PDB file of C-alpha atoms in Angstrom:
ATOM      1  CA  GLN A   8      11.578 -48.779-107.451  1.00 94.00           C
ATOM      2  CA  VAL A   9       9.699 -48.254-104.208  1.00 96.00           C
ATOM      3  CA  THR A  10       6.046 -47.274-104.439  1.00 98.00           C
ATOM      4  CA  LEU A  11       3.175 -47.121-101.966  1.00 98.00           C
ATOM      5  CA  ARG A  12      -0.492 -46.569-102.712  1.00 98.00           C
ATOM      6  CA  GLU A  13      -3.343 -45.998-100.302  1.00 98.00           C
ATOM      7  CA  SER A  14      -6.856 -47.206-100.985  1.00 98.00           C
ATOM      8  CA  GLY A  15     -10.134 -47.073 -99.146  1.00 96.00           C
ATOM      9  CA  PRO A  16     -13.464 -45.274 -99.006  1.00 97.00           C
ATOM     10  CA  ALA A  17     -13.573 -41.596 -99.834  1.00 97.00           C
ATOM     11  CA  GLN A  18     -16.375 -41.047 -97.350  1.00 98.00           C
ATOM     12  CA  VAL A  19     -17.585 -42.688 -94.178  1.00 98.00           C
ATOM     13  CA  LYS A  20     -20.375 -41.813 -91.783  1.00 97.00           C
ATOM     14  CA  PRO A  21     -19.851 -40.807 -88.159  1.00 97.00           C
ATOM     15  CA  THR A  22     -19.453 -43.799 -85.819  1.00 97.00           C
ATOM     16  CA  GLN A  23     -18.451 -46.085 -88.685  1.00 98.00           C
ATOM     17  CA  THR A  24     -15.149 -47.925 -88.917  1.00 98.00           C
ATOM     18  CA  LEU A  25     -12.616 -46.838 -91.524  1.00 98.00           C
ATOM     19  CA  THR A  26     -10.433 -49.440 -93.215  1.00 98.00           C
ATOM     20  CA  LEU A  27      -7.502 -48.269 -95.320  1.00 98.00           C
ATOM     21  CA  THR A  28      -5.078 -50.416 -97.266  1.00 98.00           C
ATOM     22  CA  CYS A  29      -1.524 -49.537 -98.215  1.00 98.00           C
ATOM     23  CA  THR A  30      -0.239 -51.612-101.120  1.00 98.00           C
ATOM     24  CA  PHE A  31       3.470 -51.330-101.691  1.00 98.00           C
ATOM     25  CA  SER A  32       6.181 -52.606-104.004  1.00 97.00           C
ATOM     26  CA  GLY A  33       9.947 -52.434-104.242  1.00 96.00           C
ATOM     27  CA  PHE A  34      10.579 -53.721-100.730  1.00 96.00           C
ATOM     28  CA  SER A  35       9.372 -56.437 -98.390  1.00 95.00           C
ATOM     29  CA  LEU A  36       8.084 -56.320 -94.847  1.00 96.00           C
ATOM     30  CA  ASN A  37       9.888 -59.615 -94.367  1.00 94.00           C
ATOM     31  CA  THR A  38      13.175 -57.685 -94.521  1.00 94.00           C
ATOM     32  CA  ILE A  39      14.704 -56.950 -91.137  1.00 95.00           C
ATOM     33  CA  GLY A  40      14.323 -53.284 -90.277  1.00 93.00           C
ATOM     34  CA  MET A  41      11.536 -52.478 -92.703  1.00 96.00           C
ATOM     35  CA  CYS A  42       8.462 -50.746 -91.347  1.00 96.00           C
ATOM     36  CA  VAL A  43       5.370 -48.951 -92.647  1.00 97.00           C
ATOM     37  CA  SER A  44       3.602 -46.090 -90.948  1.00 97.00           C
ATOM     38  CA  TRP A  45       0.314 -44.279 -91.400  1.00 98.00           C
ATOM     39  CA  ILE A  46       0.227 -40.495 -91.192  1.00 98.00           C
ATOM     40  CA  ARG A  47      -2.748 -38.183 -91.659  1.00 98.00           C
ATOM     41  CA  GLN A  48      -3.258 -34.537 -92.472  1.00 98.00           C
ATOM     42  CA  PRO A  49      -6.547 -32.693 -91.924  1.00 98.00           C
ATOM     43  CA  PRO A  50      -7.259 -30.077 -94.602  1.00 97.00           C
ATOM     44  CA  GLY A  51      -4.968 -27.092 -94.093  1.00 96.00           C
ATOM     45  CA  LYS A  52      -3.344 -28.600 -91.022  1.00 97.00           C
ATOM     46  CA  ALA A  53      -0.149 -30.357 -90.032  1.00 97.00           C
ATOM     47  CA  LEU A  54       0.973 -33.933 -90.439  1.00 98.00           C
ATOM     48  CA  GLU A  55       0.077 -36.315 -87.634  1.00 98.00           C
ATOM     49  CA  TRP A  56       1.745 -39.700 -87.171  1.00 97.00           C
ATOM     50  CA  LEU A  57      -0.774 -42.442 -86.410  1.00 98.00           C
ATOM     51  CA  ALA A  58       0.785 -45.892 -86.317  1.00 97.00           C
ATOM     52  CA  ARG A  59       3.676 -48.101 -87.369  1.00 96.00           C
ATOM     53  CA  ILE A  60       4.112 -51.795 -88.015  1.00 97.00           C
ATOM     54  CA  ASP A  61       7.516 -53.419 -88.157  1.00 95.00           C
ATOM     55  CA  TRP A  62       8.920 -56.400 -90.055  1.00 96.00           C
ATOM     56  CA  ASP A  63       8.711 -58.455 -86.840  1.00 95.00           C
ATOM     57  CA  ASP A  64       5.034 -57.507 -86.365  1.00 96.00           C
ATOM     58  CA  ASP A  65       5.716 -55.042 -83.560  1.00 95.00           C
ATOM     59  CA  LYS A  66       3.079 -52.311 -83.589  1.00 96.00           C
ATOM     60  CA  TYR A  67       3.048 -48.754 -82.282  1.00 95.00           C
ATOM     61  CA  TYR A  68       0.199 -46.256 -82.026  1.00 96.00           C
ATOM     62  CA  THR A  69      -0.096 -42.588 -81.289  1.00 96.00           C
ATOM     63  CA  THR A  70      -1.237 -42.235 -77.702  1.00 94.00           C
ATOM     64  CA  SER A  71      -4.297 -40.077 -78.381  1.00 94.00           C
ATOM     65  CA  LEU A  72      -5.852 -42.566 -80.825  1.00 96.00           C
ATOM     66  CA  LYS A  73      -4.498 -45.832 -79.495  1.00 96.00           C
ATOM     67  CA  THR A  74      -7.894 -47.220 -78.483  1.00 97.00           C
ATOM     68  CA  ARG A  75      -9.341 -46.637 -81.960  1.00 98.00           C
ATOM     69  CA  LEU A  76      -6.506 -47.830 -84.204  1.00 98.00           C
ATOM     70  CA  THR A  77      -5.401 -51.248 -85.394  1.00 98.00           C
ATOM     71  CA  ILE A  78      -2.565 -51.809 -87.836  1.00 98.00           C
ATOM     72  CA  SER A  79      -1.809 -55.136 -89.487  1.00 98.00           C
ATOM     73  CA  LYS A  80       0.157 -56.533 -92.386  1.00 97.00           C
ATOM     74  CA  ASP A  81      -0.169 -59.181 -95.048  1.00 97.00           C
ATOM     75  CA  THR A  82       3.351 -59.798 -96.283  1.00 95.00           C
ATOM     76  CA  SER A  83       2.199 -62.176 -99.002  1.00 95.00           C
ATOM     77  CA  LYS A  84       0.178 -59.356-100.551  1.00 96.00           C
ATOM     78  CA  ASN A  85       2.621 -56.551 -99.689  1.00 97.00           C
ATOM     79  CA  GLN A  86      -0.135 -54.736 -97.850  1.00 98.00           C
ATOM     80  CA  VAL A  87      -0.573 -52.894 -94.583  1.00 98.00           C
ATOM     81  CA  VAL A  88      -4.068 -52.245 -93.270  1.00 98.00           C
ATOM     82  CA  LEU A  89      -5.174 -49.551 -90.849  1.00 98.00           C
ATOM     83  CA  THR A  90      -8.552 -49.592 -89.185  1.00 98.00           C
ATOM     84  CA  MET A  91      -9.941 -46.683 -87.215  1.00 98.00           C
ATOM     85  CA  THR A  92     -13.142 -47.141 -85.265  1.00 98.00           C
ATOM     86  CA  ASN A  93     -15.828 -44.666 -84.295  1.00 97.00           C
ATOM     87  CA  MET A  94     -15.049 -42.141 -86.992  1.00 98.00           C
ATOM     88  CA  ASP A  95     -15.895 -38.496 -86.356  1.00 97.00           C
ATOM     89  CA  PRO A  96     -15.941 -35.437 -88.635  1.00 97.00           C
ATOM     90  CA  VAL A  97     -12.676 -34.293 -87.031  1.00 97.00           C
ATOM     91  CA  ASP A  98     -11.054 -37.387 -88.545  1.00 98.00           C
ATOM     92  CA  THR A  99     -11.567 -35.932 -92.008  1.00 98.00           C
ATOM     93  CA  ALA A 100      -8.084 -35.904 -93.489  1.00 98.00           C
ATOM     94  CA  THR A 101      -5.750 -37.137 -96.162  1.00 98.00           C
ATOM     95  CA  TYR A 102      -4.278 -40.410 -94.971  1.00 98.00           C
ATOM     96  CA  TYR A 103      -0.780 -41.369 -96.103  1.00 98.00           C
ATOM     97  CA  CYS A 104       1.246 -44.502 -95.728  1.00 98.00           C
ATOM     98  CA  ALA A 105       5.017 -44.246 -95.778  1.00 98.00           C
ATOM     99  CA  ARG A 106       8.044 -46.485 -95.504  1.00 97.00           C
ATOM    100  CA  ILE A 107      10.435 -46.144 -92.598  1.00 94.00           C
ATOM    101  CA  HIS A 108      13.471 -48.064 -91.389  1.00 88.00           C
ATOM    102  CA  SER A 109      13.515 -49.126 -87.775  1.00 83.00           C
ATOM    103  CA  ASN A 110      17.006 -47.741 -87.167  1.00 83.00           C
ATOM    104  CA  ARG A 111      16.741 -44.586 -89.275  1.00 83.00           C
ATOM    105  CA  TYR A 112      13.372 -43.197 -88.253  1.00 91.00           C
ATOM    106  CA  TYR A 113      12.647 -41.059 -91.294  1.00 95.00           C
ATOM    107  CA  PHE A 114      10.037 -41.589 -93.987  1.00 97.00           C
ATOM    108  CA  ASP A 115      11.844 -42.050 -97.263  1.00 95.00           C
ATOM    109  CA  TYR A 116       8.915 -43.007 -99.489  1.00 97.00           C
ATOM    110  CA  TRP A 117       5.305 -41.891 -99.270  1.00 98.00           C
ATOM    111  CA  GLY A 118       2.090 -42.829-100.989  1.00 98.00           C
ATOM    112  CA  GLN A 119       0.112 -40.117-102.745  1.00 98.00           C
ATOM    113  CA  GLY A 120      -2.475 -40.083 -99.963  1.00 98.00           C
ATOM    114  CA  THR A 121      -6.200 -40.697 -99.890  1.00 98.00           C
ATOM    115  CA  LEU A 122      -8.741 -38.146 -98.705  1.00 98.00           C
ATOM    116  CA  VAL A 123     -11.326 -39.489 -96.295  1.00 98.00           C
ATOM    117  CA  THR A 124     -14.317 -37.340 -95.445  1.00 98.00           C
ATOM    118  CA  VAL A 125     -16.444 -38.134 -92.422  1.00 98.00           C
ATOM    119  CA  SER A 126     -19.953 -36.890 -92.936  1.00 96.00           C
ATOM    120  CA  SER A 127     -23.487 -38.067 -92.504  1.00 93.00           C
TER     121      SER A 127
ATOM    122  CA  SER B  27       4.976 -36.345 -75.313  1.00 87.00           C
ATOM    123  CA  TYR B  28       7.714 -34.570 -77.225  1.00 94.00           C
ATOM    124  CA  VAL B  29       6.729 -31.306 -78.896  1.00 96.00           C
ATOM    125  CA  LEU B  30       8.293 -29.657 -81.946  1.00 97.00           C
ATOM    126  CA  THR B  31       7.639 -25.961 -82.553  1.00 98.00           C
ATOM    127  CA  GLN B  32       7.948 -24.291 -85.957  1.00 98.00           C
ATOM    128  CA  PRO B  33       7.118 -20.738 -87.025  1.00 98.00           C
ATOM    129  CA  PRO B  34       3.907 -20.714 -89.053  1.00 98.00           C
ATOM    130  CA  SER B  35       5.446 -18.765 -91.893  1.00 97.00           C
ATOM    131  CA  VAL B  36       8.715 -17.549 -93.348  1.00 98.00           C
ATOM    132  CA  SER B  37       9.047 -15.171 -96.277  1.00 97.00           C
ATOM    133  CA  VAL B  38      12.106 -14.602 -98.416  1.00 97.00           C
ATOM    134  CA  ALA B  39      12.971 -12.948-101.706  1.00 97.00           C
ATOM    135  CA  PRO B  40      14.267 -15.032-104.605  1.00 97.00           C
ATOM    136  CA  GLY B  41      17.997 -15.587-104.421  1.00 97.00           C
ATOM    137  CA  GLN B  42      18.116 -15.000-100.681  1.00 97.00           C
ATOM    138  CA  THR B  43      18.553 -17.541 -97.895  1.00 98.00           C
ATOM    139  CA  ALA B  44      15.596 -18.988 -95.982  1.00 98.00           C
ATOM    140  CA  ARG B  45      16.019 -20.411 -92.515  1.00 98.00           C
ATOM    141  CA  ILE B  46      13.241 -22.480 -90.988  1.00 98.00           C
ATOM    142  CA  THR B  47      13.584 -23.415 -87.350  1.00 98.00           C
ATOM    143  CA  CYS B  48      12.297 -26.366 -85.363  1.00 98.00           C
ATOM    144  CA  GLY B  49      12.384 -26.031 -81.609  1.00 98.00           C
ATOM    145  CA  GLY B  50      12.310 -28.846 -79.080  1.00 97.00           C
ATOM    146  CA  ASN B  51      13.601 -29.622 -75.628  1.00 96.00           C
ATOM    147  CA  ASN B  52      17.250 -30.612 -76.104  1.00 96.00           C
ATOM    148  CA  ILE B  53      16.542 -31.424 -79.728  1.00 97.00           C
ATOM    149  CA  GLY B  54      20.278 -31.379 -80.376  1.00 97.00           C
ATOM    150  CA  ILE B  55      20.585 -34.903 -78.982  1.00 95.00           C
ATOM    151  CA  LYS B  56      17.973 -36.194 -81.415  1.00 95.00           C
ATOM    152  CA  THR B  57      18.230 -36.631 -85.169  1.00 96.00           C
ATOM    153  CA  VAL B  58      15.962 -34.341 -87.157  1.00 97.00           C
ATOM    154  CA  HIS B  59      14.436 -34.892 -90.555  1.00 98.00           C
ATOM    155  CA  TRP B  60      12.798 -32.358 -92.872  1.00 98.00           C
ATOM    156  CA  TYR B  61      10.054 -32.700 -95.465  1.00 98.00           C
ATOM    157  CA  GLN B  62       8.843 -30.418 -98.210  1.00 98.00           C
ATOM    158  CA  GLN B  63       5.166 -30.515 -99.141  1.00 98.00           C
ATOM    159  CA  LYS B  64       3.730 -28.659-102.092  1.00 98.00           C
ATOM    160  CA  PRO B  65      -0.033 -28.130-102.434  1.00 96.00           C
ATOM    161  CA  GLY B  66      -1.904 -31.299-103.278  1.00 95.00           C
ATOM    162  CA  GLN B  67       1.204 -33.463-103.049  1.00 97.00           C
ATOM    163  CA  ALA B  68       2.655 -35.909-100.562  1.00 98.00           C
ATOM    164  CA  PRO B  69       5.599 -34.791 -98.433  1.00 98.00           C
ATOM    165  CA  VAL B  70       9.091 -35.313 -99.811  1.00 98.00           C
ATOM    166  CA  LEU B  71      12.145 -35.922 -97.647  1.00 97.00           C
ATOM    167  CA  VAL B  72      14.677 -33.123 -98.222  1.00 98.00           C
ATOM    168  CA  VAL B  73      17.046 -33.550 -95.270  1.00 98.00           C
ATOM    169  CA  TYR B  74      17.577 -36.551 -92.990  1.00 97.00           C
ATOM    170  CA  ASP B  75      19.770 -37.212 -89.978  1.00 96.00           C
ATOM    171  CA  ASP B  76      20.084 -33.474 -89.267  1.00 97.00           C
ATOM    172  CA  SER B  77      22.083 -32.561 -92.367  1.00 97.00           C
ATOM    173  CA  ASP B  78      22.154 -35.288 -95.014  1.00 97.00           C
ATOM    174  CA  ARG B  79      20.390 -34.939 -98.355  1.00 97.00           C
ATOM    175  CA  PRO B  80      18.653 -37.734-100.236  1.00 96.00           C
ATOM    176  CA  SER B  81      19.762 -38.196-103.799  1.00 95.00           C
ATOM    177  CA  GLY B  82      18.120 -35.706-106.107  1.00 96.00           C
ATOM    178  CA  ILE B  83      17.765 -32.959-103.496  1.00 97.00           C
ATOM    179  CA  PRO B  84      19.739 -29.832-104.441  1.00 97.00           C
ATOM    180  CA  GLU B  85      22.754 -28.823-102.376  1.00 97.00           C
ATOM    181  CA  ARG B  86      20.899 -25.590-101.649  1.00 98.00           C
ATOM    182  CA  PHE B  87      19.055 -27.523 -98.946  1.00 98.00           C
ATOM    183  CA  SER B  88      21.022 -28.039 -95.747  1.00 98.00           C
ATOM    184  CA  GLY B  89      20.330 -28.681 -92.104  1.00 98.00           C
ATOM    185  CA  SER B  90      21.840 -28.205 -88.684  1.00 98.00           C
ATOM    186  CA  ASN B  91      20.869 -29.154 -85.161  1.00 98.00           C
ATOM    187  CA  SER B  92      22.158 -27.987 -81.812  1.00 97.00           C
ATOM    188  CA  GLY B  93      20.849 -27.202 -78.369  1.00 97.00           C
ATOM    189  CA  ASN B  94      17.118 -26.612 -78.518  1.00 98.00           C
ATOM    190  CA  THR B  95      16.859 -25.695 -82.191  1.00 98.00           C
ATOM    191  CA  ALA B  96      17.220 -27.458 -85.519  1.00 98.00           C
ATOM    192  CA  THR B  97      17.356 -25.384 -88.687  1.00 98.00           C
ATOM    193  CA  LEU B  98      16.609 -26.077 -92.322  1.00 98.00           C
ATOM    194  CA  THR B  99      18.497 -23.655 -94.553  1.00 98.00           C
ATOM    195  CA  ILE B 100      17.587 -23.099 -98.170  1.00 98.00           C
ATOM    196  CA  SER B 101      20.173 -21.080-100.078  1.00 98.00           C
ATOM    197  CA  ARG B 102      19.518 -19.146-103.270  1.00 97.00           C
ATOM    198  CA  VAL B 103      15.788 -19.599-102.860  1.00 98.00           C
ATOM    199  CA  GLU B 104      13.769 -20.185-106.010  1.00 97.00           C
ATOM    200  CA  ALA B 105      10.078 -19.771-106.688  1.00 97.00           C
ATOM    201  CA  GLY B 106       9.774 -23.541-106.852  1.00 97.00           C
ATOM    202  CA  ASP B 107      10.843 -23.826-103.203  1.00 97.00           C
ATOM    203  CA  GLU B 108       7.559 -22.299-102.080  1.00 98.00           C
ATOM    204  CA  ALA B 109       5.946 -25.017 -99.974  1.00 98.00           C
ATOM    205  CA  ASP B 110       5.185 -26.174 -96.463  1.00 98.00           C
ATOM    206  CA  TYR B 111       8.124 -27.602 -94.551  1.00 98.00           C
ATOM    207  CA  TYR B 112       7.870 -30.037 -91.649  1.00 98.00           C
ATOM    208  CA  CYS B 113      10.483 -31.223 -89.189  1.00 98.00           C
ATOM    209  CA  GLN B 114      10.240 -34.683 -87.649  1.00 98.00           C
ATOM    210  CA  VAL B 115      12.006 -36.656 -84.940  1.00 97.00           C
ATOM    211  CA  TRP B 116      11.723 -40.028 -83.285  1.00 94.00           C
ATOM    212  CA  ASP B 117      10.788 -39.805 -79.632  1.00 91.00           C
ATOM    213  CA  SER B 118      12.674 -42.699 -78.085  1.00 89.00           C
ATOM    214  CA  SER B 119      10.792 -42.510 -74.796  1.00 89.00           C
ATOM    215  CA  SER B 120       7.511 -43.412 -76.488  1.00 88.00           C
ATOM    216  CA  ASP B 121       8.807 -44.930 -79.750  1.00 88.00           C
ATOM    217  CA  HIS B 122       6.582 -42.432 -81.554  1.00 92.00           C
ATOM    218  CA  GLN B 123       7.316 -40.328 -84.605  1.00 94.00           C
ATOM    219  CA  VAL B 124       6.678 -36.629 -83.999  1.00 96.00           C
ATOM    220  CA  PHE B 125       6.084 -33.873 -86.546  1.00 98.00           C
ATOM    221  CA  GLY B 126       6.350 -30.155 -86.095  1.00 98.00           C
ATOM    222  CA  GLY B 127       3.418 -27.920 -86.912  1.00 98.00           C
ATOM    223  CA  GLY B 128       4.830 -26.955 -90.299  1.00 98.00           C
ATOM    224  CA  THR B 129       6.150 -23.722 -91.790  1.00 98.00           C
ATOM    225  CA  LYS B 130       4.814 -22.134 -94.940  1.00 98.00           C
ATOM    226  CA  LEU B 131       7.655 -20.738 -97.004  1.00 98.00           C
ATOM    227  CA  THR B 132       6.605 -17.846 -99.222  1.00 98.00           C
ATOM    228  CA  VAL B 133       8.889 -16.631-101.968  1.00 97.00           C
ATOM    229  CA  LEU B 134       8.193 -12.948-102.432  1.00 94.00           C
TER     230      LEU B 134
END
């Protein structure tokens, strides 16, 4: 059974760095083709893809946020970490992690999401 | 970057057929995936690779893709189908995942 769960602070202040952790089970990021992405959704708005990390440690970032994002993995812990620097109120959103295969390109399993509010 | 365009809303009576479109430049040569999102919940994959259904998704959900438009069709719509629907593709030129703006399906 595949599960993913996001964790991190519910609130951060403007200019701070956000660190989110995705803890997963039921698959391994050591398996060829396995990848994990982060996706966010501001309240009442659409989904926005942020980043992806692959089994071979290749990393991809959305162009508009590339300078602020870092994605990494700890395969021994079955975790993927996303950091976002210089947080702003417009970054207030629910952040999801999701599994994706490198040759299928759809998200077949999602975490429940974690709401992050940026406010002073 | 690649852009996907969806109508903000679609309304349909119970038992009728809902069609939700996803427009993109030559989207027919890409593979399109569709997600259903109910309030307060994470998205759920309902159609992948243009027209395939994950296990557990009713046959009422189907998809097609040609030219500049992909379509999610929901037959015999039920009240429980009321949700936001998102299309998604992989943009090979940037190796980015791209989502459409979402369509709110209202069951009258």
